[in-house]
């Protein structure tokens, strides 16, 4: 497109710029959706820039070869356009700044608290020198023109909803957060408001997720999940043993990888699943063996997982499945940090951090005599409990789009979107298999979708069945609802009593009794 070209719909038909001008909204036009043939190889986003009165003053457009724009590009583009619009209106407003606003700036700098000024939309229009210094901003332009929630964590938008209030929120400073007492005062015309921020206590700083994790991403913004991530990042700074507890599929290995990545350890992250290795082989897998240690031993011997994790982290998944005799060997290593290979006689001292994970209640396993109490306390120096997905449902949309984007990339497919009805089904389902089940459903949906949109017809039928049986929409009695829910779970699991009882959160005996009470068992089978 040459400089000065006309891009209106009247001149070249459907195109991102011209259609954005007509719609006054973000527009996406791909390939043959363009009227002009020379644009058929392009994918374009365009969004209008409006002044404070809502008048269009320009359009921002981004264009890539067809199929090479994705959801993350769209989000970044929308954010960039918003920043441009905010900056434009800020400059426009600054040109009209009155003497009273200049006086306000002088007053802000004379206040001992961190202070900033917001407009009615929550955009920062001014801040005092003390806040600029804290944010490491060398000029006022570095902080003005952005929405306040970029530096203040306010998930419930309290600072927009209330004209005047006092509350406690976190001020975000690079990779840290500072708990602050915040007081808001609105001006008489309610066009602007002043925030006074007072750090609480001794200004203790806790970490939030950093960007150095690469492909390892702790996706989610719910309080329960952020608490887990924050606790994990703190645990990464020390070398003590960690026990991660949570249901299957909640992301225990992901959290272990984050802890390793954020630690100062330079060695490898070495995972081993204690439940997948035959009892007779787990000792050699962990400790290795010397040549000739037993019949069939490799020439030259074998390095064990503990040695592989030297200066790094050994992740013991499903630690509750480890045989009792092996627990003794692991306990000995935790006590003296030395190993002896099978068939060898030379002790070797190692520097390895142990992270264990389980979906069992190890306290109960200790009481039953299935897990050593002394090993439990050695591993459980730091305990991290992961919430099941049903307890952080507000994270489901973000998880869906993250894994949908990843799946489309892996399958070399264009970006997908999710219909509102499909998203409702996703959000209402209980997800007994947690995030792992969610990922499997997404991958299946991408394979069978007829278009670039996930709709209810490509989702497993049991997801929709559970939505139909939701208490909020079920019109029958509680007994009828219970009967329908039990039958639905049994049919979904091919009448596997153990699996159905686990998903329903009851024991096998309780499920048998309920089937008997409902008089459905023999008739339905």
Short mmCIF file of C-alpha atoms in Angstrom, two decimals:
data_model
loop_
_atom_site.label_atom_id
_atom_site.label_comp_id
_atom_site.label_asym_id
_atom_site.label_seq_id
_atom_site.Cartn_x
_atom_site.Cartn_y
_atom_site.Cartn_z
CA UNK A 1 0.00 0.00 0.00
CA UNK A 2 1.77 3.20 -1.13
CA UNK A 3 1.94 6.35 0.97
CA UNK A 4 -1.21 8.43 0.50
CA UNK A 5 -3.35 5.52 -0.77
CA UNK A 6 -7.11 5.69 -0.17
CA UNK A 7 -8.26 2.83 2.08
CA UNK A 8 -11.94 3.66 2.53
CA UNK A 9 -14.52 0.98 1.74
CA UNK A 10 -15.83 3.23 -1.05
CA UNK A 11 -12.46 3.01 -2.82
CA UNK A 12 -11.17 -0.56 -2.24
CA UNK A 13 -14.09 -2.42 -0.63
CA UNK A 14 -13.72 -4.49 2.53
CA UNK A 15 -10.36 -3.95 4.23
CA UNK A 16 -9.24 -3.55 7.82
CA UNK A 17 -8.72 0.24 7.78
CA UNK A 18 -11.84 1.14 5.82
CA UNK A 19 -14.09 -1.24 7.75
CA UNK A 20 -12.68 -0.03 11.10
CA UNK A 21 -13.64 3.52 10.09
CA UNK A 22 -17.20 2.36 9.34
CA UNK A 23 -17.59 0.17 12.43
CA UNK A 24 -15.60 2.45 14.78
CA UNK A 25 -14.28 -0.71 16.44
CA UNK A 26 -11.47 -3.27 16.28
CA UNK A 27 -11.68 -5.17 12.98
CA UNK A 28 -9.90 -8.32 11.79
CA UNK A 29 -9.82 -9.11 8.04
CA UNK A 30 -8.07 -12.24 6.75
CA UNK A 31 -7.02 -13.32 3.24
CA UNK A 32 -9.95 -13.56 0.84
CA UNK A 33 -12.16 -11.51 3.16
CA UNK A 34 -10.42 -8.53 1.55
CA UNK A 35 -12.16 -7.23 -1.59
CA UNK A 36 -8.91 -6.16 -3.26
CA UNK A 37 -6.99 -9.15 -4.67
CA UNK A 38 -3.58 -7.73 -3.76
CA UNK A 39 -4.55 -8.04 -0.08
CA UNK A 40 -5.58 -11.72 -0.27
CA UNK A 41 -2.21 -12.83 1.12
CA UNK A 42 -2.54 -10.66 4.24
CA UNK A 43 -4.11 -10.83 7.69
CA UNK A 44 -4.87 -7.42 9.18
CA UNK A 45 -6.03 -5.88 12.46
CA UNK A 46 -7.21 -2.26 12.50
CA UNK A 47 -8.63 -0.11 15.28
CA UNK A 48 -9.73 3.54 15.24
CA UNK A 49 -8.21 6.19 17.50
CA UNK A 50 -10.83 8.43 19.14
CA UNK A 51 -10.43 11.73 20.91
CA UNK A 52 -12.00 12.40 24.30
CA UNK A 53 -15.27 13.41 22.56
CA UNK A 54 -15.51 10.09 20.69
CA UNK A 55 -14.52 11.53 17.31
CA UNK A 56 -12.29 9.36 15.08
CA UNK A 57 -8.93 11.07 14.55
CA UNK A 58 -7.05 8.16 12.96
CA UNK A 59 -6.71 4.40 12.50
CA UNK A 60 -3.88 2.06 13.56
CA UNK A 61 -3.41 -1.06 11.41
CA UNK A 62 -1.09 -4.06 11.63
CA UNK A 63 -0.62 -6.46 8.71
CA UNK A 64 1.16 -9.82 8.46
CA UNK A 65 1.20 -12.66 5.91
CA UNK A 66 -2.05 -14.63 6.03
CA UNK A 67 -2.40 -16.83 9.12
CA UNK A 68 0.51 -15.27 11.02
CA UNK A 69 -1.53 -13.05 13.34
CA UNK A 70 -2.72 -14.70 16.54
CA UNK A 71 -4.65 -13.93 19.71
CA UNK A 72 -1.60 -12.62 21.60
CA UNK A 73 -0.81 -10.27 18.68
CA UNK A 74 -4.39 -9.03 18.82
CA UNK A 75 -4.21 -8.33 22.53
CA UNK A 76 -0.88 -6.51 22.23
CA UNK A 77 -2.15 -4.52 19.25
CA UNK A 78 -5.30 -3.49 21.11
CA UNK A 79 -3.20 -2.44 24.10
CA UNK A 80 -0.82 -0.45 21.86
CA UNK A 81 -3.75 1.34 20.21
CA UNK A 82 -5.18 2.16 23.64
CA UNK A 83 -1.84 3.62 24.71
CA UNK A 84 -1.70 5.74 21.53
CA UNK A 85 -5.23 6.97 22.12
CA UNK A 86 -4.52 7.73 25.77
CA UNK A 87 -1.32 9.54 24.85
CA UNK A 88 -3.08 11.57 22.16
CA UNK A 89 -5.82 12.66 24.53
CA UNK A 90 -3.33 13.32 27.31
CA UNK A 91 -1.31 15.67 25.09
CA UNK A 92 -4.54 17.31 23.97
CA UNK A 93 -5.62 17.79 27.56
CA UNK A 94 -2.18 19.04 28.61
CA UNK A 95 -2.43 21.78 26.02
CA UNK A 96 -5.59 22.92 27.79
CA UNK A 97 -4.25 22.55 31.31
CA UNK A 98 -5.43 25.33 33.57
CA UNK A 99 -3.45 27.12 36.25
CA UNK A 100 -5.39 25.21 38.91
CA UNK A 101 -3.98 21.93 37.55
CA UNK A 102 -0.47 23.37 37.72
CA UNK A 103 -1.10 24.28 41.34
CA UNK A 104 -2.30 20.69 41.93
CA UNK A 105 1.03 19.35 40.62
CA UNK A 106 2.91 21.61 43.00
CA UNK A 107 0.73 20.43 45.89
CA UNK A 108 1.32 16.78 44.98
CA UNK A 109 5.08 17.24 45.19
CA UNK A 110 4.73 18.80 48.64
CA UNK A 111 2.83 15.76 50.03
CA UNK A 112 4.86 13.19 51.96
CA UNK A 113 2.83 10.21 50.68
CA UNK A 114 3.10 8.61 47.26
CA UNK A 115 0.39 10.38 45.24
CA UNK A 116 -1.15 10.26 41.79
CA UNK A 117 -4.12 11.75 39.92
CA UNK A 118 -6.62 9.75 37.84
CA UNK A 119 -9.19 10.95 35.34
CA UNK A 120 -12.75 9.59 35.38
CA UNK A 121 -11.68 6.58 33.26
CA UNK A 122 -8.89 5.56 35.64
CA UNK A 123 -6.08 6.89 33.45
CA UNK A 124 -3.09 8.37 35.30
CA UNK A 125 -2.75 12.06 34.45
CA UNK A 126 -0.27 13.16 37.12
CA UNK A 127 1.94 11.86 39.92
CA UNK A 128 4.29 13.33 42.48
CA UNK A 129 8.08 13.03 42.43
CA UNK A 130 8.06 10.55 45.31
CA UNK A 131 5.95 8.06 43.35
CA UNK A 132 8.02 8.59 40.20
CA UNK A 133 11.16 7.80 42.17
CA UNK A 134 9.62 4.62 43.61
CA UNK A 135 8.51 3.48 40.13
CA UNK A 136 12.01 4.30 38.77
CA UNK A 137 10.42 6.61 36.18
CA UNK A 138 12.78 9.39 35.09
CA UNK A 139 9.94 11.57 33.77
CA UNK A 140 6.21 12.09 34.31
CA UNK A 141 5.56 10.89 30.73
CA UNK A 142 6.72 7.38 31.71
CA UNK A 143 3.75 6.90 34.00
CA UNK A 144 0.97 9.14 32.65
CA UNK A 145 -1.41 7.97 29.96
CA UNK A 146 -1.72 4.42 31.31
CA UNK A 147 -4.58 3.00 33.35
CA UNK A 148 -3.96 2.81 37.09
CA UNK A 149 -4.41 -0.97 37.23
CA UNK A 150 -1.08 -1.34 35.42
CA UNK A 151 0.63 -0.35 38.67
CA UNK A 152 -2.05 -1.06 41.30
CA UNK A 153 -3.58 -4.54 41.60
CA UNK A 154 -7.31 -3.85 41.86
CA UNK A 155 -9.15 -6.90 40.50
CA UNK A 156 -12.54 -5.67 41.70
CA UNK A 157 -12.06 -2.13 40.32
CA UNK A 158 -12.78 -0.54 43.71
CA UNK A 159 -10.92 2.64 42.77
CA UNK A 160 -13.27 3.20 39.82
CA UNK A 161 -16.51 2.14 41.49
CA UNK A 162 -16.19 4.41 44.55
CA UNK A 163 -15.81 8.19 44.58
CA UNK A 164 -14.14 8.28 47.98
CA UNK A 165 -12.77 5.34 49.91
CA UNK A 166 -9.98 3.85 51.98
CA UNK A 167 -8.69 0.39 51.15
CA UNK A 168 -5.57 -1.80 51.05
CA UNK A 169 -4.15 -2.84 47.67
CA UNK A 170 -0.81 -3.87 46.18
CA UNK A 171 1.40 -1.37 44.35
CA UNK A 172 3.33 -3.18 41.62
CA UNK A 173 6.97 -2.13 41.25
CA UNK A 174 8.68 -4.13 38.49
CA UNK A 175 8.87 -7.73 39.79
CA UNK A 176 7.75 -6.79 43.30
CA UNK A 177 4.61 -5.73 45.08
CA UNK A 178 4.14 -3.46 48.08
CA UNK A 179 1.01 -3.60 50.22
CA UNK A 180 -0.33 -0.06 50.61
CA UNK A 181 -3.12 1.73 52.40
CA UNK A 182 -4.81 3.78 49.66
CA UNK A 183 -7.06 6.78 50.21
CA UNK A 184 -9.07 8.15 47.29
CA UNK A 185 -10.61 11.64 47.11
CA UNK A 186 -12.67 12.74 44.09
CA UNK A 187 -12.81 16.36 42.90
CA UNK A 188 -16.11 18.24 43.08
CA UNK A 189 -16.94 17.70 39.42
CA UNK A 190 -15.87 14.01 39.69
CA UNK A 191 -13.67 14.37 36.59
CA UNK A 192 -10.47 13.64 38.51
CA UNK A 193 -9.49 11.90 41.72
CA UNK A 194 -6.38 11.91 43.90
CA UNK A 195 -4.88 8.74 45.38
CA UNK A 196 -2.64 8.78 48.44
CA UNK A 197 -0.60 5.60 48.92
CA UNK A 198 0.96 4.71 52.26
CA UNK A 199 3.10 1.52 52.43
CA UNK A 200 2.08 -0.72 55.32
CA UNK A 201 4.26 -2.31 57.98
CA UNK A 202 7.94 -2.48 57.19
CA UNK A 203 7.53 -2.34 53.41
CA UNK A 204 7.95 -6.08 53.08
CA UNK A 205 8.22 -7.01 49.43
CA UNK A 206 7.02 -10.28 47.93
CA UNK A 207 7.67 -11.57 44.46
CA UNK A 208 5.25 -12.04 41.57
CA UNK A 209 5.82 -14.12 38.40
CA UNK A 210 8.81 -12.96 36.35
CA UNK A 211 9.33 -13.18 32.60
CA UNK A 212 12.47 -15.32 32.56
CA UNK A 213 10.46 -18.54 32.74
CA UNK A 214 10.32 -18.83 28.93
CA UNK A 215 7.70 -21.42 27.94
CA UNK A 216 6.92 -22.23 31.60
CA UNK A 217 3.87 -20.12 32.38
CA UNK A 218 1.83 -20.15 35.61
CA UNK A 219 -1.42 -19.21 33.81
CA UNK A 220 -4.17 -17.70 35.98
CA UNK A 221 -5.07 -14.63 38.00
CA UNK A 222 -7.35 -16.01 40.74
CA UNK A 223 -6.29 -15.31 44.31
CA UNK A 224 -5.80 -19.01 45.09
CA UNK A 225 -3.53 -19.52 42.09
CA UNK A 226 -1.54 -16.31 42.61
CA UNK A 227 -0.99 -17.32 46.25
CA UNK A 228 0.43 -20.65 45.04
CA UNK A 229 2.74 -18.94 42.53
CA UNK A 230 3.90 -16.39 45.10
CA UNK A 231 4.61 -19.12 47.66
CA UNK A 232 6.50 -21.10 45.02
CA UNK A 233 8.67 -18.14 44.05
CA UNK A 234 9.56 -17.56 47.70
CA UNK A 235 10.36 -21.27 48.13
CA UNK A 236 12.69 -21.07 45.12
CA UNK A 237 15.04 -18.79 47.03
CA UNK A 238 15.99 -21.48 49.58
CA UNK A 239 17.33 -25.03 49.21
CA UNK A 240 15.03 -26.96 51.55
CA UNK A 241 12.86 -29.90 50.48
CA UNK A 242 9.36 -29.18 49.19
CA UNK A 243 6.19 -31.27 49.14
CA UNK A 244 3.59 -30.29 46.52
CA UNK A 245 0.09 -31.68 47.13
CA UNK A 246 -2.85 -31.60 44.75
CA UNK A 247 -5.24 -33.65 42.67
CA UNK A 248 -4.09 -35.23 39.42
CA UNK A 249 -3.77 -32.72 36.61
CA UNK A 250 -3.50 -29.59 38.78
CA UNK A 251 0.01 -28.69 37.59
CA UNK A 252 2.34 -30.07 40.25
CA UNK A 253 5.24 -30.60 37.83
CA UNK A 254 4.70 -27.11 36.38
CA UNK A 255 5.08 -25.59 39.84
CA UNK A 256 8.18 -27.72 40.47
CA UNK A 257 9.70 -26.46 37.20
CA UNK A 258 8.94 -22.86 38.16
CA UNK A 259 10.64 -23.33 41.53
CA UNK A 260 13.71 -24.80 39.81
CA UNK A 261 13.80 -22.06 37.13
CA UNK A 262 13.54 -19.29 39.70
CA UNK A 263 16.19 -20.79 42.00
CA UNK A 264 19.92 -20.14 41.83
CA UNK A 265 20.59 -23.76 40.90
CA UNK A 266 22.55 -24.22 37.67
CA UNK A 267 22.05 -27.97 37.28
CA UNK A 268 19.27 -29.88 35.53
CA UNK A 269 15.64 -30.37 36.48
CA UNK A 270 15.28 -34.17 36.56
CA UNK A 271 11.76 -35.63 36.92
CA UNK A 272 10.98 -39.22 37.89
CA UNK A 273 7.54 -40.79 38.37
CA UNK A 274 7.70 -43.14 41.34
CA UNK A 275 4.44 -44.82 40.32
CA UNK A 276 5.51 -45.77 36.80
CA UNK A 277 8.75 -47.63 37.64
CA UNK A 278 8.61 -51.31 38.66
CA UNK A 279 9.50 -51.90 42.30
CA UNK A 280 12.67 -53.80 41.43
CA UNK A 281 14.05 -51.03 39.23
CA UNK A 282 13.40 -47.87 41.20
CA UNK A 283 16.59 -48.18 43.29
CA UNK A 284 18.82 -48.40 40.20
CA UNK A 285 16.89 -45.54 38.56
CA UNK A 286 17.56 -43.28 41.54
CA UNK A 287 21.05 -44.33 42.61
CA UNK A 288 22.50 -45.86 39.44
CA UNK A 289 24.72 -48.96 39.32
CA UNK A 290 28.27 -50.04 38.53
CA UNK A 291 29.25 -52.33 35.66
CA UNK A 292 28.58 -55.97 36.54
CA UNK A 293 26.32 -55.09 39.47
CA UNK A 294 23.74 -57.62 38.27
CA UNK A 295 22.88 -59.76 35.25
CA UNK A 296 21.98 -57.53 32.33
CA UNK A 297 23.71 -54.44 33.73
CA UNK A 298 24.98 -52.03 31.09
CA UNK A 299 28.65 -51.95 30.26
CA UNK A 300 30.18 -49.05 32.15
CA UNK A 301 27.25 -48.93 34.57
CA UNK A 302 24.48 -46.35 34.68
CA UNK A 303 24.20 -42.88 36.19
CA UNK A 304 21.20 -42.56 38.50
CA UNK A 305 18.70 -39.72 38.53
CA UNK A 306 20.20 -38.26 41.72
CA UNK A 307 23.60 -37.86 40.05
CA UNK A 308 21.94 -36.38 36.95
CA UNK A 309 20.39 -33.73 39.18
CA UNK A 310 23.72 -32.63 40.71
CA UNK A 311 23.58 -28.88 41.43
CA UNK A 312 19.97 -29.02 40.25
CA UNK A 313 16.57 -30.39 41.27
CA UNK A 314 15.18 -33.93 41.48
CA UNK A 315 11.39 -33.99 41.11
CA UNK A 316 9.82 -37.10 42.66
CA UNK A 317 6.29 -37.30 41.28
CA UNK A 318 3.75 -39.61 42.93
CA UNK A 319 6.02 -40.00 45.95
CA UNK A 320 3.20 -41.83 47.75
CA UNK A 321 3.73 -44.79 45.39
CA UNK A 322 7.36 -45.29 46.47
CA UNK A 323 7.87 -48.70 48.17
CA UNK A 324 8.67 -48.60 51.90
CA UNK A 325 12.12 -50.17 51.45
CA UNK A 326 13.05 -47.45 48.95
CA UNK A 327 11.78 -44.78 51.32
CA UNK A 328 14.54 -45.80 53.73
CA UNK A 329 17.21 -45.19 51.06
CA UNK A 330 15.73 -41.80 50.14
CA UNK A 331 15.59 -40.80 53.80
CA UNK A 332 19.26 -41.70 54.22
CA UNK A 333 20.18 -39.50 51.24
CA UNK A 334 18.18 -36.58 52.65
CA UNK A 335 20.07 -36.95 55.92
CA UNK A 336 23.67 -37.17 54.69
CA UNK A 337 23.44 -36.15 50.97
CA UNK A 338 25.57 -39.12 49.89
CA UNK A 339 24.84 -42.08 47.62
CA UNK A 340 26.51 -45.37 46.76
CA UNK A 341 25.74 -46.90 43.38
CA UNK A 342 24.39 -50.46 43.34
CA UNK A 343 27.38 -52.78 43.15
CA UNK A 344 29.74 -50.02 44.23
CA UNK A 345 31.44 -49.18 47.52
CA UNK A 346 32.47 -45.56 47.01
CA UNK A 347 30.19 -42.94 48.61
CA UNK A 348 29.54 -39.82 46.55
CA UNK A 349 28.35 -36.54 48.05
CA UNK A 350 25.76 -34.66 45.99
CA UNK A 351 24.16 -31.23 46.05
CA UNK A 352 20.58 -31.95 44.96
CA UNK A 353 17.35 -30.21 45.90
CA UNK A 354 14.39 -32.60 46.35
CA UNK A 355 10.86 -31.61 45.34
CA UNK A 356 8.22 -34.31 45.86
CA UNK A 357 4.61 -34.34 44.71
CA UNK A 358 1.57 -36.44 45.52
CA UNK A 359 -2.18 -36.63 44.96
CA UNK A 360 -2.57 -38.69 48.12
CA UNK A 361 -3.11 -37.56 51.71
CA UNK A 362 0.32 -38.55 53.05
CA UNK A 363 -0.73 -37.93 56.66
CA UNK A 364 -3.32 -40.68 56.26
CA UNK A 365 -0.76 -42.88 54.50
CA UNK A 366 1.54 -42.41 57.51
CA UNK A 367 -1.27 -43.45 59.88
CA UNK A 368 -1.95 -46.54 57.76
CA UNK A 369 1.73 -47.46 57.82
CA UNK A 370 2.12 -47.03 54.05
CA UNK A 371 4.50 -44.06 54.26
CA UNK A 372 7.34 -43.40 56.67
CA UNK A 373 6.62 -40.62 59.12
CA UNK A 374 10.26 -39.50 59.32
CA UNK A 375 10.47 -39.23 55.52
CA UNK A 376 7.21 -37.28 55.43
CA UNK A 377 8.61 -34.64 57.76
CA UNK A 378 11.92 -34.54 55.86
CA UNK A 379 10.07 -33.81 52.61
CA UNK A 380 7.38 -31.54 54.04
CA UNK A 381 9.69 -28.69 55.09
CA UNK A 382 7.79 -26.39 52.70
CA UNK A 383 4.28 -27.45 51.75
CA UNK A 384 2.49 -26.15 48.65
CA UNK A 385 -1.14 -27.17 48.08
CA UNK A 386 -2.54 -26.71 44.56
CA UNK A 387 -6.25 -25.89 44.23
CA UNK A 388 -8.33 -28.02 41.84
CA UNK A 389 -9.61 -26.22 38.75
CA UNK A 390 -13.18 -26.22 40.10
CA UNK A 391 -11.98 -23.92 42.91
CA UNK A 392 -10.48 -21.35 40.52
CA UNK A 393 -13.03 -21.25 37.73
CA UNK A 394 -12.31 -17.58 37.05
CA UNK A 395 -9.02 -18.80 35.50
CA UNK A 396 -10.74 -21.08 32.97
CA UNK A 397 -11.12 -18.53 30.10
CA UNK A 398 -7.46 -17.50 30.40
CA UNK A 399 -6.34 -21.14 30.50
CA UNK A 400 -8.49 -21.97 27.48
CA UNK A 401 -7.03 -19.22 25.31
CA UNK A 402 -3.48 -19.95 26.44
CA UNK A 403 -3.66 -23.66 25.63
CA UNK A 404 -5.81 -23.07 22.53
CA UNK A 405 -3.12 -20.75 21.16
CA UNK A 406 -0.40 -23.29 22.00
CA UNK A 407 -2.37 -26.17 20.43
CA UNK A 408 -3.01 -24.24 17.21
CA UNK A 409 0.71 -23.48 16.92
CA UNK A 410 1.64 -27.13 17.52
CA UNK A 411 -0.87 -28.33 14.90
CA UNK A 412 0.04 -25.57 12.41
CA UNK A 413 -3.52 -24.26 12.44
CA UNK A 414 -4.67 -20.62 12.27
CA UNK A 415 -5.83 -18.98 15.53
CA UNK A 416 -9.12 -20.29 16.93
CA UNK A 417 -11.77 -18.51 18.96
CA UNK A 418 -14.37 -19.93 21.37
CA UNK A 419 -18.09 -19.32 20.97
CA UNK A 420 -20.00 -17.88 23.94
CA UNK A 421 -22.07 -21.07 24.32
CA UNK A 422 -18.94 -23.25 24.32
CA UNK A 423 -17.24 -20.97 26.85
CA UNK A 424 -20.29 -21.29 29.12
CA UNK A 425 -20.00 -25.09 28.97
CA UNK A 426 -16.27 -24.89 29.73
CA UNK A 427 -16.86 -22.63 32.74
CA UNK A 428 -19.75 -24.66 34.20
CA UNK A 429 -18.09 -28.08 34.00
CA UNK A 430 -16.50 -29.40 37.22
CA UNK A 431 -13.22 -30.62 35.57
CA UNK A 432 -12.42 -33.66 37.76
CA UNK A 433 -9.27 -34.15 35.66
CA UNK A 434 -8.32 -30.50 36.24
CA UNK A 435 -6.05 -28.62 33.81
CA UNK A 436 -4.81 -31.81 32.15
CA UNK A 437 -8.40 -32.74 31.22
CA UNK A 438 -9.00 -29.19 29.97
CA UNK A 439 -5.94 -29.42 27.68
CA UNK A 440 -7.10 -32.78 26.30
CA UNK A 441 -10.58 -31.39 25.53
CA UNK A 442 -9.07 -28.36 23.78
CA UNK A 443 -6.77 -30.52 21.63
CA UNK A 444 -9.69 -32.78 20.66
CA UNK A 445 -11.89 -29.78 19.82
CA UNK A 446 -9.22 -28.25 17.56
CA UNK A 447 -8.87 -31.54 15.66
CA UNK A 448 -12.61 -31.96 15.01
CA UNK A 449 -13.68 -28.32 14.56
CA UNK A 450 -15.02 -27.59 11.07
CA UNK A 451 -14.09 -23.91 11.31
CA UNK A 452 -11.70 -21.75 13.32
CA UNK A 453 -14.16 -21.61 16.21
CA UNK A 454 -14.74 -23.98 19.12
CA UNK A 455 -18.48 -24.62 19.36
CA UNK A 456 -20.51 -26.97 21.63
CA UNK A 457 -20.87 -29.62 18.90
CA UNK A 458 -17.12 -30.42 18.97
CA UNK A 459 -16.98 -30.77 22.76
CA UNK A 460 -17.38 -34.16 24.50
CA UNK A 461 -21.05 -34.87 25.23
CA UNK A 462 -20.43 -35.38 28.94
CA UNK A 463 -19.40 -31.72 29.33
CA UNK A 464 -22.78 -30.54 28.07
CA UNK A 465 -24.58 -33.26 30.08
CA UNK A 466 -23.12 -31.96 33.33
CA UNK A 467 -24.11 -28.41 32.36
CA UNK A 468 -27.68 -29.59 31.82
CA UNK A 469 -27.60 -31.16 35.27
CA UNK A 470 -26.33 -28.01 36.99
CA UNK A 471 -28.24 -27.33 40.21
CA UNK A 472 -28.81 -23.76 39.08
CA UNK A 473 -30.82 -24.85 36.02
CA UNK A 474 -32.24 -28.20 37.12
CA UNK A 475 -35.97 -27.87 37.68
CA UNK A 476 -36.69 -31.13 39.51
CA UNK A 477 -36.49 -31.98 43.21
CA UNK A 478 -33.16 -32.43 44.98
CA UNK A 479 -33.70 -36.21 44.96
CA UNK A 480 -34.37 -36.16 41.22
CA UNK A 481 -31.26 -34.07 40.67
CA UNK A 482 -29.15 -36.51 42.71
CA UNK A 483 -30.52 -39.44 40.73
CA UNK A 484 -29.85 -37.78 37.39
CA UNK A 485 -26.33 -36.77 38.44
CA UNK A 486 -25.44 -40.29 39.60
CA UNK A 487 -26.80 -41.93 36.45
CA UNK A 488 -25.00 -39.41 34.25
CA UNK A 489 -21.65 -40.09 35.94
CA UNK A 490 -22.12 -43.87 35.81
CA UNK A 491 -22.97 -43.81 32.11
CA UNK A 492 -20.07 -41.47 31.36
CA UNK A 493 -17.65 -43.89 33.09
CA UNK A 494 -19.18 -47.10 31.64
CA UNK A 495 -20.50 -48.02 35.09
CA UNK A 496 -17.04 -48.04 36.63
CA UNK A 497 -18.01 -47.67 40.31
CA UNK A 498 -14.56 -46.63 41.57
CA UNK A 499 -14.11 -43.91 38.94
CA UNK A 500 -17.66 -42.59 39.35
CA UNK A 501 -17.38 -42.49 43.14
CA UNK A 502 -14.11 -40.54 42.90
CA UNK A 503 -15.63 -37.96 40.53
CA UNK A 504 -18.71 -37.60 42.74
CA UNK A 505 -16.52 -37.20 45.82
CA UNK A 506 -18.05 -40.14 47.72
CA UNK A 507 -16.90 -43.65 48.71
CA UNK A 508 -17.71 -46.78 46.71
CA UNK A 509 -20.00 -48.06 49.48
CA UNK A 510 -21.89 -44.76 49.58
CA UNK A 511 -22.37 -44.90 45.81
CA UNK A 512 -23.61 -48.51 45.99
CA UNK A 513 -26.11 -47.49 48.69
CA UNK A 514 -27.34 -44.52 46.68
CA UNK A 515 -27.81 -46.71 43.59
CA UNK A 516 -29.79 -49.16 45.69
CA UNK A 517 -31.90 -46.37 47.20
CA UNK A 518 -32.66 -44.91 43.77
CA UNK A 519 -33.70 -48.35 42.48
CA UNK A 520 -31.90 -47.70 39.22
CA UNK A 521 -28.96 -50.05 39.26
CA UNK A 522 -30.51 -53.22 37.78
CA UNK A 523 -32.89 -51.37 35.46
CA UNK A 524 -30.23 -49.15 33.92
CA UNK A 525 -27.60 -51.87 33.52
#
